[in-house]
Short mmCIF file of C-alpha atoms in Angstrom, two decimals:
data_model
loop_
_atom_site.label_atom_id
_atom_site.label_comp_id
_atom_site.label_asym_id
_atom_site.label_seq_id
_atom_site.Cartn_x
_atom_site.Cartn_y
_atom_site.Cartn_z
CA UNK U 1 -11.14 23.47 -26.66
CA UNK U 2 -10.18 21.50 -23.60
CA UNK U 3 -10.92 17.76 -23.81
CA UNK U 4 -12.38 16.21 -20.70
CA UNK U 5 -13.35 12.54 -20.83
CA UNK U 6 -15.83 11.17 -18.34
CA UNK U 7 -16.70 7.53 -17.63
CA UNK U 8 -18.90 5.64 -17.38
CA UNK U 9 -21.64 7.17 -19.49
CA UNK U 10 -24.35 5.26 -17.61
CA UNK U 11 -24.47 3.47 -14.28
CA UNK U 12 -27.30 1.52 -12.71
CA UNK U 13 -26.94 0.62 -9.05
CA UNK U 14 -29.10 -0.92 -6.38
CA UNK U 15 -30.01 1.46 -3.62
CA UNK U 16 -27.31 1.23 -0.95
CA UNK U 17 -24.51 0.39 -3.37
CA UNK U 18 -21.64 2.75 -4.01
CA UNK U 19 -21.09 4.74 -7.21
CA UNK U 20 -18.05 6.36 -8.77
CA UNK U 21 -17.61 8.53 -11.85
CA UNK U 22 -14.23 9.51 -13.28
CA UNK U 23 -12.96 12.47 -15.29
CA UNK U 24 -9.71 12.47 -17.21
CA UNK U 25 -7.84 15.14 -19.10
CA UNK U 26 -4.75 14.90 -21.29
CA UNK U 27 -3.59 18.26 -19.98
CA UNK U 28 -3.02 19.61 -16.51
CA UNK U 29 -6.08 21.35 -15.13
CA UNK U 30 -6.03 24.48 -13.02
CA UNK U 31 -9.14 23.29 -11.26
CA UNK U 32 -12.15 21.05 -11.71
CA UNK U 33 -15.78 21.44 -10.78
CA UNK U 34 -18.61 18.98 -10.36
CA UNK U 35 -22.27 19.55 -11.19
CA UNK U 36 -25.42 17.49 -10.73
CA UNK U 37 -28.38 17.61 -13.08
CA UNK U 38 -31.61 16.03 -11.88
CA UNK U 39 -33.90 14.56 -14.56
CA UNK U 40 -35.70 17.44 -16.26
CA UNK U 41 -33.59 19.98 -14.39
CA UNK U 42 -30.54 22.10 -14.98
CA UNK U 43 -26.97 21.53 -13.78
CA UNK U 44 -26.31 22.65 -10.23
CA UNK U 45 -22.84 23.31 -8.85
CA UNK U 46 -21.61 20.82 -6.25
CA UNK U 47 -17.96 21.64 -5.61
CA UNK U 48 -14.67 22.98 -6.95
CA UNK U 49 -11.27 21.33 -6.46
CA UNK U 50 -8.11 23.35 -6.93
CA UNK U 51 -5.13 21.73 -5.21
CA UNK U 52 -3.18 18.68 -6.31
CA UNK U 53 -4.38 15.60 -4.40
CA UNK U 54 -7.28 17.52 -2.85
CA UNK U 55 -10.09 15.50 -1.28
CA UNK U 56 -13.37 17.07 -0.22
CA UNK U 57 -16.45 15.50 1.30
CA UNK U 58 -20.09 16.48 1.30
CA UNK U 59 -22.00 13.98 3.43
CA UNK U 60 -21.97 10.77 1.33
CA UNK U 61 -20.14 12.39 -1.60
CA UNK U 62 -16.34 12.32 -1.82
CA UNK U 63 -14.50 14.34 -4.46
CA UNK U 64 -10.86 13.83 -5.37
CA UNK U 65 -8.42 15.73 -7.58
CA UNK U 66 -5.47 13.72 -8.84
CA UNK U 67 -1.90 14.41 -7.84
CA UNK U 68 -1.03 15.40 -11.40
CA UNK U 69 -4.23 17.48 -11.68
CA UNK U 70 -5.25 15.54 -14.76
CA UNK U 71 -8.04 13.47 -13.29
CA UNK U 72 -10.81 13.65 -10.76
CA UNK U 73 -13.45 11.40 -9.29
CA UNK U 74 -16.76 11.62 -7.51
CA UNK U 75 -17.70 8.76 -5.19
CA UNK U 76 -21.11 8.33 -3.60
CA UNK U 77 -21.36 5.97 -0.65
CA UNK U 78 -24.57 4.02 -0.09
CA UNK U 79 -26.60 5.57 -2.90
CA UNK U 80 -30.14 6.75 -2.32
CA UNK U 81 -32.94 7.39 -4.81
CA UNK U 82 -32.35 11.11 -4.34
CA UNK U 83 -28.91 10.68 -5.96
CA UNK U 84 -30.51 9.96 -9.34
CA UNK U 85 -29.32 12.31 -12.07
CA UNK U 86 -26.42 13.10 -14.34
CA UNK U 87 -23.11 14.11 -12.85
CA UNK U 88 -20.79 16.33 -14.86
CA UNK U 89 -17.24 17.37 -14.30
CA UNK U 90 -16.11 20.70 -15.72
CA UNK U 91 -12.59 21.98 -16.23
CA UNK U 92 -12.27 25.72 -15.84
CA UNK U 93 -9.68 27.51 -17.94
CA UNK U 94 -9.77 31.25 -17.39
CA UNK U 95 -13.38 32.21 -17.96
CA UNK U 96 -14.25 29.12 -19.99
CA UNK U 97 -15.73 25.91 -18.63
CA UNK U 98 -15.26 22.61 -20.50
CA UNK U 99 -17.69 19.90 -19.49
CA UNK U 100 -17.28 16.16 -19.53
CA UNK U 101 -19.97 14.09 -21.24
CA UNK U 102 -21.59 13.23 -17.92
CA UNK U 103 -22.47 10.03 -16.07
CA UNK U 104 -26.15 9.22 -15.78
CA UNK U 105 -26.89 7.48 -12.48
CA UNK U 106 -29.97 5.33 -11.99
CA UNK U 107 -30.69 4.04 -8.50
CA UNK U 108 -32.93 1.00 -8.30
CA UNK U 109 -34.98 0.92 -5.07
CA UNK M 1 -31.95 33.95 -4.42
CA UNK M 2 -29.79 33.87 -7.53
CA UNK M 3 -31.68 33.59 -10.75
CA UNK M 4 -30.96 32.93 -14.40
CA UNK M 5 -34.13 33.13 -16.45
CA UNK M 6 -34.53 31.82 -19.97
CA UNK M 7 -37.41 33.25 -21.94
CA UNK M 8 -38.90 30.03 -23.32
CA UNK M 9 -38.86 26.51 -21.95
CA UNK M 10 -40.12 24.94 -25.16
CA UNK M 11 -40.05 26.19 -28.73
CA UNK M 12 -41.03 24.62 -32.02
CA UNK M 13 -39.75 26.32 -35.16
CA UNK M 14 -39.56 25.53 -38.84
CA UNK M 15 -36.41 25.14 -40.89
CA UNK M 16 -35.15 28.51 -42.05
CA UNK M 17 -36.85 30.54 -39.33
CA UNK M 18 -34.91 33.03 -37.24
CA UNK M 19 -34.89 32.05 -33.58
CA UNK M 20 -34.11 34.20 -30.54
CA UNK M 21 -33.33 32.67 -27.17
CA UNK M 22 -33.16 35.18 -24.36
CA UNK M 23 -31.42 34.88 -21.02
CA UNK M 24 -31.50 37.29 -18.08
CA UNK M 25 -29.54 37.07 -14.83
CA UNK M 26 -30.07 39.13 -11.71
CA UNK M 27 -26.73 38.50 -9.99
CA UNK M 28 -24.68 41.26 -11.68
CA UNK M 29 -22.42 38.60 -13.20
CA UNK M 30 -19.92 39.70 -15.78
CA UNK M 31 -19.71 36.35 -17.58
CA UNK M 32 -22.57 34.78 -19.46
CA UNK M 33 -22.58 31.59 -21.52
CA UNK M 34 -24.68 29.63 -23.96
CA UNK M 35 -24.35 25.85 -23.98
CA UNK M 36 -26.00 23.20 -26.02
CA UNK M 37 -26.81 19.85 -24.39
CA UNK M 38 -27.28 16.70 -26.42
CA UNK M 39 -27.46 13.08 -25.17
CA UNK M 40 -24.02 11.49 -24.99
CA UNK M 41 -22.26 14.75 -25.83
CA UNK M 42 -22.55 16.61 -22.56
CA UNK M 43 -22.61 20.41 -22.55
CA UNK M 44 -20.87 22.11 -25.44
CA UNK M 45 -20.04 25.80 -25.35
CA UNK M 46 -21.50 27.85 -28.18
CA UNK M 47 -20.53 31.40 -27.18
CA UNK M 48 -19.65 33.30 -24.07
CA UNK M 49 -19.42 36.93 -23.10
CA UNK M 50 -17.28 38.49 -20.38
CA UNK M 51 -18.63 42.01 -20.70
CA UNK M 52 -21.27 44.09 -22.44
CA UNK M 53 -20.81 43.99 -26.22
CA UNK M 54 -17.96 41.48 -25.84
CA UNK M 55 -18.25 37.93 -27.12
CA UNK M 56 -16.02 34.94 -27.69
CA UNK M 57 -16.67 31.84 -29.75
CA UNK M 58 -16.89 28.55 -27.97
CA UNK M 59 -16.44 25.10 -29.46
CA UNK M 60 -19.51 25.05 -31.74
CA UNK M 61 -20.36 28.62 -32.85
CA UNK M 62 -21.33 27.75 -36.42
CA UNK M 63 -24.92 28.67 -37.21
CA UNK M 64 -25.27 30.83 -34.10
CA UNK M 65 -24.69 34.43 -33.12
CA UNK M 66 -25.09 36.26 -29.83
CA UNK M 67 -25.89 39.70 -28.53
CA UNK M 68 -25.10 41.33 -25.21
CA UNK M 69 -26.31 44.91 -25.13
CA UNK M 70 -26.89 44.99 -21.37
CA UNK M 71 -24.97 43.29 -18.61
CA UNK M 72 -27.91 41.24 -17.40
CA UNK M 73 -29.07 39.98 -20.80
CA UNK M 74 -27.45 37.56 -23.24
CA UNK M 75 -29.27 36.47 -26.37
CA UNK M 76 -28.61 33.52 -28.64
CA UNK M 77 -29.68 33.88 -32.25
CA UNK M 78 -30.16 31.19 -34.85
CA UNK M 79 -30.23 33.14 -38.11
CA UNK M 80 -31.74 30.29 -40.10
CA UNK M 81 -32.74 27.32 -37.98
CA UNK M 82 -31.89 23.83 -39.19
CA UNK M 83 -33.02 20.44 -37.95
CA UNK M 84 -29.57 19.67 -36.54
CA UNK M 85 -30.06 22.58 -34.15
CA UNK M 86 -32.83 20.71 -32.36
CA UNK M 87 -31.47 20.54 -28.84
CA UNK M 88 -31.61 21.75 -25.26
CA UNK M 89 -30.01 25.18 -24.86
CA UNK M 90 -28.70 26.22 -21.48
CA UNK M 91 -27.73 29.72 -20.46
CA UNK M 92 -25.35 30.23 -17.54
CA UNK M 93 -23.57 33.06 -15.76
CA UNK M 94 -20.65 33.52 -13.39
CA UNK M 95 -18.54 36.23 -11.80
CA UNK M 96 -15.41 37.64 -13.49
CA UNK M 97 -12.76 37.15 -12.41
CA UNK M 98 -14.22 33.94 -11.12
CA UNK M 99 -14.45 33.82 -7.33
CA UNK M 100 -15.84 30.45 -6.39
CA UNK M 101 -16.04 30.14 -10.15
CA UNK M 102 -19.34 28.36 -10.16
CA UNK M 103 -21.76 28.56 -13.02
CA UNK M 104 -25.41 29.33 -12.39
CA UNK M 105 -27.68 27.80 -15.01
CA UNK M 106 -31.11 28.68 -16.28
CA UNK M 107 -33.86 26.08 -16.63
CA UNK M 108 -33.06 25.50 -20.29
CA UNK M 109 -34.87 26.03 -23.57
CA UNK M 110 -35.77 22.93 -25.54
CA UNK M 111 -35.85 23.81 -29.21
CA UNK M 112 -37.36 21.57 -31.87
CA UNK M 113 -36.75 22.50 -35.50
CA UNK M 114 -39.10 20.82 -37.97
#
């Protein structure tokens, strides 16, 4: 199946610091999605990126899709304790979704 | 409100037992999926189904089978459970062809095989 690498695996930040997670693929992606999983919860869809170079914002979250459509990033500005959780990218190919390994974010108050 | 319901949140089974994990969605989605989630490995696709009685293998189908007799229900079957199948199992569904393409997940079933 599709290989999607995600880094870092873990990130600890002080509340108010910024956070970024990266997804990389060796092949060109038709689109990429991002999900958030709170501790003890299930993944919840955040956003889908489709176009080369696309940038989308949701309040303090900024999502980017690379020009070559092989990488993507999620950046959180001024983290809050509510941002705690694991963030996954997922590459969609047809009806299949291939998930990255996730980045677990801990926010220290 | 959209809903994907998994029958059991927690199960404890013995090696060699047959295990059924049930998933029901109320959104009339064509696609349904079973993932396995393990620390450091992310979500790995076991099987998916794009229509009633249709199924496709994912990346790790060995030791598992599935059944989709009705559109709203997708079952995961472990014919003979083994300890390496101890994991969190997540069911998900989506539209076909994908519109926004988002997956809706159930709460998960944590299976322990002793």
